[in-house]
Coordinates of C-alpha atoms and ligand atoms in Angstrom, one line a residue:
M1 CA 0.0 0.0 0.0
R2 CA 1.2 3.5 -0.8
R3 CA 0.8 6.5 1.5
T4 CA -2.3 8.5 0.9
P5 CA -3.3 12.0 2.0
P6 CA -5.5 12.0 5.2
P7 CA -9.2 11.7 4.2
R8 CA -11.2 14.9 4.4
T9 CA -14.6 13.4 3.5
Y10 CA -16.3 10.2 4.3
R11 CA -19.4 8.1 3.4
V12 CA -20.7 5.2 5.5
K13 CA -22.9 2.7 3.7
S14 CA -24.8 0.3 6.1
F15 CA -26.5 -2.9 5.1
G16 CA -28.3 -5.5 7.2
C17 CA -30.2 -5.0 10.4
Q18 CA -31.0 -1.9 12.4
M19 CA -28.1 -2.6 14.7
N20 CA -25.8 -2.1 11.7
V21 CA -27.6 1.2 11.0
Y22 CA -27.0 2.2 14.5
D23 CA -23.3 1.2 14.3
G24 CA -23.1 3.1 11.0
E25 CA -24.4 6.3 12.7
R26 CA -21.9 5.9 15.5
M27 CA -19.0 5.4 13.1
A28 CA -20.1 8.6 11.2
E29 CA -20.0 10.5 14.5
L30 CA -16.6 9.1 15.3
L31 CA -15.3 10.2 11.9
A32 CA -16.9 13.7 12.3
Q33 CA -15.1 14.0 15.6
Q34 CA -11.8 13.4 13.7
G35 CA -12.6 16.4 11.5
I36 CA -13.7 14.3 8.6
T37 CA -16.9 15.6 7.0
P38 CA -19.7 13.8 5.2
A39 CA -19.1 13.8 1.4
P40 CA -21.7 16.0 -0.3
E41 CA -24.4 14.1 -2.2
G42 CA -23.2 12.9 -5.6
E43 CA -19.5 13.5 -4.8
E44 CA -16.9 10.9 -4.2
A45 CA -15.7 10.5 -0.6
D46 CA -12.0 10.2 0.4
L47 CA -13.0 7.4 2.8
V48 CA -15.7 4.9 2.3
V49 CA -16.9 2.6 5.1
L50 CA -18.9 -0.4 3.9
N51 CA -20.8 -1.6 6.9
T52 CA -21.6 -5.1 5.9
C53 CA -24.1 -7.9 6.7
H54 CA -23.3 -11.6 6.6
I55 CA -26.8 -13.1 7.3
R56 CA -27.4 -14.5 3.8
E57 CA -25.1 -15.3 1.0
K58 CA -26.4 -12.5 -1.3
A59 CA -25.8 -9.9 1.4
A60 CA -22.3 -11.2 2.1
E61 CA -21.2 -11.3 -1.6
K62 CA -22.4 -7.7 -2.1
V63 CA -19.4 -6.3 -0.4
Y64 CA -17.1 -7.5 -3.2
S65 CA -19.2 -6.0 -6.0
D66 CA -19.4 -2.7 -3.9
I67 CA -15.6 -2.6 -3.6
G68 CA -15.2 -3.2 -7.3
R69 CA -17.6 -0.3 -8.0
L70 CA -15.5 2.1 -5.9
K71 CA -12.6 1.8 -8.2
R72 CA -11.9 4.9 -10.4
E73 CA -11.2 4.8 -14.1
D74 CA -7.5 5.2 -13.5
G75 CA -7.5 2.2 -11.3
S76 CA -7.1 4.1 -8.0
A77 CA -9.8 4.1 -5.3
P78 CA -10.7 6.0 -2.1
L79 CA -9.6 4.7 1.2
I80 CA -11.9 1.7 1.9
A81 CA -12.8 0.3 5.3
V82 CA -14.9 -2.9 5.5
A83 CA -16.9 -3.0 8.8
G84 CA -19.8 -5.1 10.1
C85 CA -20.5 -8.8 10.1
V86 CA -18.7 -9.8 6.9
A87 CA -15.6 -8.1 8.3
Q88 CA -15.9 -10.2 11.4
A89 CA -16.5 -13.4 9.6
E90 CA -14.1 -13.0 6.6
G91 CA -11.5 -10.4 7.7
E92 CA -8.4 -12.1 6.3
E93 CA -10.3 -13.3 3.2
I94 CA -11.3 -9.8 2.3
M95 CA -7.7 -8.6 2.7
A96 CA -6.6 -11.4 0.3
R97 CA -9.4 -11.0 -2.2
A98 CA -9.6 -7.2 -2.3
P99 CA -6.3 -5.4 -2.3
A100 CA -8.2 -2.0 -2.6
V101 CA -9.4 -2.5 1.0
S102 CA -7.0 -1.0 3.6
M103 CA -9.0 -1.5 6.8
V104 CA -11.2 -4.4 8.0
V105 CA -12.9 -3.7 11.3
G106 CA -15.4 -5.9 13.2
P107 CA -18.6 -4.8 14.9
Q108 CA -17.1 -4.7 18.3
A109 CA -13.9 -2.9 17.3
Y110 CA -14.9 0.1 15.3
H111 CA -14.0 2.6 17.9
R112 CA -10.5 1.9 16.8
L113 CA -11.2 3.2 13.3
P114 CA -9.4 6.6 13.8
A115 CA -6.1 4.7 14.7
M116 CA -6.6 2.4 11.7
I117 CA -7.1 5.4 9.4
A118 CA -3.9 6.9 10.6
D119 CA -2.1 3.6 9.8
A120 CA -3.9 3.4 6.4
V121 CA -2.7 6.9 5.5
A122 CA 0.8 5.8 6.4
G123 CA 0.4 2.9 4.0
K124 CA -0.4 0.1 6.4
R125 CA -3.3 -2.3 5.9
A126 CA -4.9 -3.7 9.1
V127 CA -7.6 -6.2 10.3
D128 CA -9.1 -5.7 13.7
T129 CA -11.8 -8.2 14.6
D130 CA -11.2 -8.4 18.3
M131 CA -14.0 -8.4 20.8
P132 CA -12.3 -6.3 23.4
A133 CA -13.4 -6.2 27.1
Q134 CA -13.6 -2.4 27.0
T135 CA -16.7 -1.8 25.0
K136 CA -16.8 0.4 22.0
F137 CA -19.6 2.3 23.6
D138 CA -17.3 3.8 26.2
A139 CA -15.0 5.1 23.5
L140 CA -17.6 6.7 21.2
P141 CA -18.3 10.5 21.1
A142 CA -21.7 11.8 22.3
R143 CA -24.6 11.9 19.9
R144 CA -25.2 15.4 18.4
K145 CA -28.1 15.6 16.0
V146 CA -30.6 12.9 15.3
G147 CA -34.0 12.6 13.6
P148 CA -37.3 12.2 15.6
S149 CA -37.0 8.5 15.6
A150 CA -33.6 7.2 16.9
F151 CA -32.0 3.9 17.6
L152 CA -30.3 2.9 20.8
T153 CA -28.4 -0.4 21.0
V154 CA -28.9 -1.9 24.4
Q155 CA -27.9 -5.5 23.9
E156 CA -25.6 -7.2 21.4
G157 CA -24.8 -10.7 20.5
C158 CA -26.6 -14.0 20.7
D159 CA -26.3 -17.2 22.7
K160 CA -29.2 -19.0 21.0
F161 CA -27.3 -20.7 18.1
C162 CA -30.2 -21.3 15.7
T163 CA -28.6 -23.9 13.4
Y164 CA -28.9 -21.7 10.3
C165 CA -27.6 -18.4 11.7
V166 CA -24.2 -16.6 11.7
V167 CA -25.0 -14.0 14.3
P168 CA -23.6 -15.8 17.3
Y169 CA -20.3 -16.0 15.4
T170 CA -20.2 -12.5 14.0
R171 CA -21.6 -10.6 17.0
G172 CA -20.4 -12.8 19.8
A173 CA -22.1 -13.7 23.1
E174 CA -25.0 -11.8 24.5
V175 CA -23.9 -8.7 26.3
S176 CA -26.1 -6.0 27.9
R177 CA -25.1 -2.4 28.2
P178 CA -25.4 -1.0 31.7
F179 CA -28.7 0.7 32.7
K180 CA -27.1 4.0 33.7
D181 CA -25.2 4.3 30.4
L182 CA -28.4 3.7 28.5
L183 CA -30.3 6.3 30.4
A184 CA -27.5 8.8 29.8
E185 CA -27.5 8.0 26.0
A186 CA -31.2 8.2 25.8
E187 CA -31.2 11.7 27.4
R188 CA -28.6 12.8 24.9
L189 CA -30.7 11.5 22.1
I190 CA -33.7 13.4 23.3
E191 CA -31.6 16.6 23.6
A192 CA -30.4 15.9 20.1
G193 CA -34.0 15.8 18.8
A194 CA -35.3 12.3 19.3
K195 CA -39.0 11.9 20.2
E196 CA -39.1 8.1 19.7
I197 CA -36.4 5.7 20.8
T198 CA -36.2 2.1 19.4
L199 CA -34.2 -0.1 21.7
L200 CA -32.1 -2.5 19.7
G201 CA -30.6 -5.9 20.3
Q202 CA -30.0 -9.1 18.4
N203 CA -32.1 -10.4 21.3
V204 CA -33.2 -7.2 22.8
N205 CA -35.5 -8.8 25.4
A206 CA -32.5 -10.8 26.8
W207 CA -31.3 -7.4 28.1
R208 CA -30.5 -7.6 31.8
D209 CA -29.0 -5.0 34.1
E210 CA -26.4 -6.1 36.7
G211 CA -29.1 -5.9 39.3
N212 CA -30.9 -8.5 37.1
C213 CA -33.8 -6.3 36.2
G214 CA -35.3 -6.9 32.7
L215 CA -36.1 -4.8 29.7
E216 CA -39.4 -3.6 31.2
K217 CA -37.5 -1.7 33.9
L218 CA -35.5 0.1 31.3
I219 CA -38.6 0.9 29.4
E220 CA -40.3 2.3 32.5
A221 CA -37.3 4.4 33.3
L222 CA -37.2 5.8 29.8
A223 CA -40.9 6.5 29.9
A224 CA -40.3 8.8 32.8
I225 CA -38.0 11.1 30.8
P226 CA -39.8 14.2 29.7
G227 CA -39.6 14.9 25.9
L228 CA -39.5 11.2 25.0
E229 CA -42.9 10.3 23.5
R230 CA -42.6 6.8 22.2
I231 CA -40.6 3.7 22.9
R232 CA -40.2 0.6 20.8
Y233 CA -37.9 -2.4 20.9
T234 CA -36.6 -5.0 18.5
T235 CA -35.8 -7.9 17.9
S236 CA -37.2 -10.2 20.5
H237 CA -36.7 -13.9 20.9
P238 CA -39.8 -15.9 22.1
N239 CA -37.8 -17.6 24.9
D240 CA -36.9 -14.2 26.5
M241 CA -40.4 -12.9 26.4
T242 CA -41.2 -12.4 30.1
Q243 CA -44.5 -11.6 31.6
G244 CA -43.0 -8.4 33.0
L245 CA -42.3 -7.2 29.5
L246 CA -45.7 -8.3 28.3
D247 CA -47.3 -6.3 31.2
A248 CA -45.3 -3.2 30.2
H249 CA -47.5 -3.2 27.0
R250 CA -50.5 -2.7 29.3
D251 CA -48.9 -0.4 31.9
V252 CA -46.6 2.0 29.9
P253 CA -48.5 4.2 27.5
K254 CA -45.4 5.4 25.8
L255 CA -44.5 1.8 24.8
M256 CA -46.0 1.5 21.3
P257 CA -48.4 -1.4 20.5
F258 CA -46.1 -3.3 18.2
L259 CA -44.2 -6.6 18.8
H260 CA -41.7 -8.0 16.4
L261 CA -41.4 -11.7 17.4
P262 CA -39.8 -13.9 14.8
V263 CA -41.1 -17.5 14.6
Q264 CA -39.3 -18.7 11.4
S265 CA -41.6 -21.7 10.8
G266 CA -45.0 -22.9 11.6
N267 CA -43.9 -26.5 12.1
D268 CA -42.5 -28.1 15.3
R269 CA -40.2 -30.5 13.6
V270 CA -38.6 -27.7 11.6
L271 CA -38.4 -25.5 14.7
K272 CA -36.6 -28.2 16.5
A273 CA -34.1 -28.8 13.6
M274 CA -33.6 -25.0 13.7
N275 CA -32.8 -25.2 17.4
R276 CA -35.4 -22.5 18.0
S277 CA -36.3 -24.0 21.4
H278 CA -39.9 -22.8 21.2
T279 CA -42.9 -24.6 19.6
V280 CA -45.7 -23.3 17.5
A281 CA -48.0 -23.6 20.6
S282 CA -45.7 -21.8 22.9
Y283 CA -45.2 -19.0 20.4
L284 CA -49.0 -18.6 20.0
E285 CA -49.4 -18.6 23.8
I286 CA -47.1 -15.6 24.0
L287 CA -49.2 -13.8 21.4
D288 CA -52.3 -14.6 23.4
R289 CA -50.7 -13.1 26.5
V290 CA -49.5 -9.9 24.7
R291 CA -53.0 -9.5 23.2
A292 CA -54.5 -9.8 26.6
A293 CA -52.2 -7.0 27.8
R294 CA -52.6 -4.8 24.8
P295 CA -55.6 -5.8 22.6
D296 CA -54.6 -3.5 19.7
I297 CA -51.0 -4.8 19.4
A298 CA -49.6 -5.1 15.9
L299 CA -47.7 -8.3 15.4
S300 CA -44.7 -8.9 13.2
G301 CA -42.3 -11.8 12.5
D302 CA -39.6 -13.3 10.5
F303 CA -39.9 -16.5 8.4
I304 CA -37.4 -18.8 6.6
V305 CA -38.7 -21.0 3.8
G306 CA -36.8 -24.0 2.6
F307 CA -34.9 -24.9 5.7
P308 CA -33.1 -28.3 5.0
G309 CA -35.6 -31.1 5.1
E310 CA -38.7 -28.9 5.0
T311 CA -41.4 -30.8 3.2
D312 CA -44.4 -29.3 1.4
A313 CA -46.7 -30.3 4.3
E314 CA -44.4 -28.6 6.8
F315 CA -44.3 -25.5 4.7
E316 CA -48.2 -25.5 4.6
D317 CA -48.0 -25.4 8.4
T318 CA -46.2 -22.0 8.1
L319 CA -49.0 -20.7 5.8
R320 CA -51.6 -21.9 8.4
L321 CA -49.8 -20.0 11.1
V322 CA -49.7 -16.8 9.1
E323 CA -53.5 -17.2 8.5
Q324 CA -54.0 -17.7 12.2
V325 CA -51.9 -14.8 13.6
G326 CA -53.0 -12.0 11.3
Y327 CA -49.6 -10.2 11.1
A328 CA -49.4 -6.5 10.6
Q329 CA -46.1 -6.9 8.7
C330 CA -43.3 -9.5 8.3
F331 CA -40.0 -10.3 6.8
S332 CA -39.5 -13.6 4.9
F333 CA -36.5 -15.1 3.5
K334 CA -35.2 -18.1 1.5
Y335 CA -33.0 -20.2 3.6
S336 CA -29.3 -19.5 2.8
A337 CA -26.7 -22.0 3.7
R338 CA -24.0 -20.2 5.7
P339 CA -20.5 -21.7 6.0
G340 CA -19.7 -22.9 9.5
T341 CA -23.4 -23.3 10.6
P342 CA -24.8 -26.7 11.4
A343 CA -27.7 -26.4 9.0
A344 CA -25.3 -26.0 6.1
E345 CA -24.2 -29.6 6.7
M346 CA -27.7 -31.0 7.0
D347 CA -29.3 -33.5 4.5
G348 CA -32.2 -32.5 2.4
Q349 CA -31.1 -29.1 1.2
V350 CA -34.2 -27.7 -0.6
P351 CA -33.8 -26.8 -4.4
L352 CA -33.9 -23.1 -5.2
T353 CA -36.9 -23.5 -7.5
V354 CA -38.9 -25.0 -4.6
M355 CA -37.8 -22.2 -2.3
D356 CA -38.7 -19.6 -4.8
E357 CA -42.2 -21.1 -5.1
R358 CA -42.6 -21.3 -1.3
L359 CA -41.4 -17.8 -0.8
A360 CA -43.8 -16.4 -3.4
R361 CA -46.7 -18.2 -1.7
L362 CA -45.7 -17.0 1.7
Q363 CA -45.2 -13.4 0.7
A364 CA -48.6 -13.4 -1.0
A365 CA -50.1 -14.5 2.3
L366 CA -48.1 -12.0 4.3
N367 CA -49.0 -9.2 1.9
A368 CA -52.7 -10.1 2.2
S369 CA -52.4 -10.1 5.9
Q370 CA -50.7 -6.7 6.0
L371 CA -53.4 -5.2 3.7
A372 CA -56.1 -6.7 5.9
F373 CA -54.5 -5.2 9.0
N374 CA -54.2 -1.8 7.4
R375 CA -57.8 -1.9 6.2
A376 CA -58.9 -2.8 9.7
S377 CA -57.3 0.4 10.9
L378 CA -59.6 2.6 8.8
G379 CA -61.7 5.0 10.8
K380 CA -59.3 4.9 13.8
T381 CA -57.7 8.1 15.0
C382 CA -54.1 8.0 16.2
E383 CA -51.0 10.1 16.5
V384 CA -48.5 10.1 13.7
L385 CA -44.9 11.0 14.5
V386 CA -43.8 13.1 11.6
E387 CA -40.4 11.9 10.2
R388 CA -40.1 13.7 6.8
R389 CA -41.8 15.7 4.1
G390 CA -43.8 13.8 1.4
K391 CA -43.4 14.2 -2.3
L392 CA -46.5 16.4 -2.7
Q393 CA -46.8 20.0 -1.6
G394 CA -47.8 20.2 2.1
Q395 CA -47.6 16.5 2.5
W396 CA -45.9 14.8 5.5
L397 CA -44.8 11.2 6.2
G398 CA -44.7 9.5 9.6
K399 CA -45.5 6.4 11.6
S400 CA -48.7 5.4 13.4
P401 CA -48.3 3.7 16.8
W402 CA -48.6 0.4 14.9
L403 CA -45.6 1.2 12.8
Q404 CA -47.6 1.8 9.7
S405 CA -46.4 4.5 7.3
V406 CA -49.0 7.3 7.2
H407 CA -49.1 10.3 4.9
F408 CA -51.2 13.4 5.4
T409 CA -51.4 17.0 4.3
G410 CA -51.7 20.1 6.5
E411 CA -49.7 22.1 8.9
A412 CA -47.0 20.1 10.7
A413 CA -43.3 20.0 11.2
I414 CA -40.8 17.2 11.5
G415 CA -40.8 15.7 15.0
D416 CA -44.5 16.7 15.6
L417 CA -47.0 14.2 16.9
I418 CA -50.1 14.9 14.8
R419 CA -53.5 13.5 15.4
V420 CA -55.1 12.1 12.3
E421 CA -58.0 9.9 11.3
L422 CA -56.9 7.0 9.0
V423 CA -59.0 7.3 5.9
E424 CA -57.4 5.2 3.2
A425 CA -55.4 2.0 3.3
G426 CA -53.0 0.5 0.8
P427 CA -50.7 -2.5 1.3
N428 CA -47.7 -0.4 2.4
S429 CA -49.1 2.8 3.7
L430 CA -52.2 4.7 4.8
S431 CA -53.5 8.1 4.3
G432 CA -54.6 10.2 7.2
R433 CA -56.9 13.2 7.6
L434 CA -55.4 15.8 9.9
L435 CA -57.6 16.4 12.9
Q436 CA -55.5 18.9 15.0
P437 CA -51.9 19.2 15.9
A438 CA -51.4 17.4 19.2
H439 CA -48.4 19.6 20.1
G440 CA -47.2 23.0 19.3
Ligands
SAH1 N1 -32.2 -12.4 16.5 C1 -33.2 -12.3 15.6 C2 -33.0 -12.2 14.2 C3 -31.6 -12.0 13.6 S1 -31.4 -12.3 11.9 C4 -34.1 -13.4 15.9 O1 -33.8 -14.5 16.2 O2 -35.3 -13.2 15.8 C5 -32.9 -11.7 11.1 C6 -33.6 -12.8 10.4 O3 -32.8 -13.3 9.3 C7 -33.9 -14.0 11.2 O4 -35.0 -13.9 12.0 C8 -34.2 -15.0 10.1 O5 -35.5 -15.0 9.7 C9 -33.3 -14.6 9.0 N2 -32.1 -15.4 8.8 C10 -31.1 -15.6 9.6 N3 -30.2 -16.5 9.1 C11 -30.7 -16.9 7.9 C12 -30.2 -17.8 6.9 N4 -29.1 -18.5 7.1 N5 -31.0 -17.9 5.8 C13 -32.1 -17.2 5.6 N6 -32.6 -16.3 6.5 C14 -31.9 -16.2 7.7
SF4_2 FE1 -29.7 -15.9 14.9 FE2 -31.3 -17.4 16.3 FE3 -29.7 -15.7 17.5 FE4 -31.7 -14.8 16.1 S1 -31.8 -16.1 18.0 S2 -29.6 -14.0 16.1 S3 -31.9 -16.2 14.4 S4 -29.1 -17.5 16.3
F3S3 FE1 -26.5 -8.8 9.2 FE2 -24.8 -8.8 11.2 FE3 -27.2 -7.7 11.5 S1 -25.1 -10.4 9.9 S2 -28.5 -8.9 10.2 S3 -25.6 -7.0 10.1 S4 -26.1 -8.7 13.0

């Protein structure tokens, strides 16, 4: 590697889950603290951070095509850092395969980025995929300016080892951030403009403080902070869904009526092979309890089709579950064999054509369910948290309490909570009629 001038501008591109989005924001703040500024829209950056996702093969391969695209006509390239879960999983391989990359930094080590940039400027390539004891969070600068809806990572890593999943390897063991650090960061987010905070974790409901209190205590403490209007959390694992957390949906008005609880399959044999450690019945029982606590709760989930050995009949069980639950929205994926996971070695890998057909059927059912949920919201009044302007004159976009996208026209500003009546429903959004501004 040759020496390069210190970068003056940066661009961070995040892929994958919301935790990666959060990490991307934190890296951007870290770079800004070093005096590096965001590259203006349409202009090339001196430093590009690719914050990657390893969850499925397609996502993981994307990093190499992205690196290729960063090359200029004369063969040179900006400084490139590969961060995130592909960095963690394939650090050395990236270095070997992509000479244009000068830094590889794992999700637990990105606070060391400034030192790595200094090395890169001096012509040294480096890989840092440590999971150090001192957490990155202690080393990051304070949040400055955020939108009305902000993310706050409270928990990282996973101890569940579902047989298809790379996350326990890329993000490490479950670790909870301390209660007092989280309250302090939440307060800074609110000062920086947040009205809604979404608590993030690979298994967010596994969050525990040292005193062993669970996520509901954190939610209660956050709800007491003036200026914070809404609280959400994602992603939850069925096995960590405590009664205390379910009760919070009844007792804490600022906790929004939305639960993302992945199930993956509607068949117990498949769930067992996935090592999910819950059954269809135990999953449905949790949904019954959350509905008892909060009857209007909107439900969401994740599904995998074509797990090794999944038969047609077993897949039909998943369709039946979707029918039964009435999800408000969901994510669904074709199974992707990930190197190093037990499922990748299992017999009965399902052909791609079969997976395509199953995914199409599942998505049709999920889309129908989402539309039905949206239609059932018609006539309701609710508050919309305004996140941005719409395309039309005087139009605003925001979210309902049930995480639906809602657009309306009238007087409002970003960050307002505006009371609307839901008057039209499409598959992906609703339109609202402004009743009166709730604040300001
Ligand atoms: N911790 C969360 C989800 C993390 S990954 C949970 O367990 O709910 C997000 C989603 O990606 C998973 O819920 C699963 O549906 C999907 N996923 C994970 N590994 C996958 C794989 N190998 N192939 C296809 N989808 C996968
Ligand atoms: Fe992956 Fe399972 Fe952990 Fe979720 S719970 S991150 S799917 S291993
Ligand atoms: Fe992807 Fe890593 Fe998130 S693999 S889904 S970015 S935890």
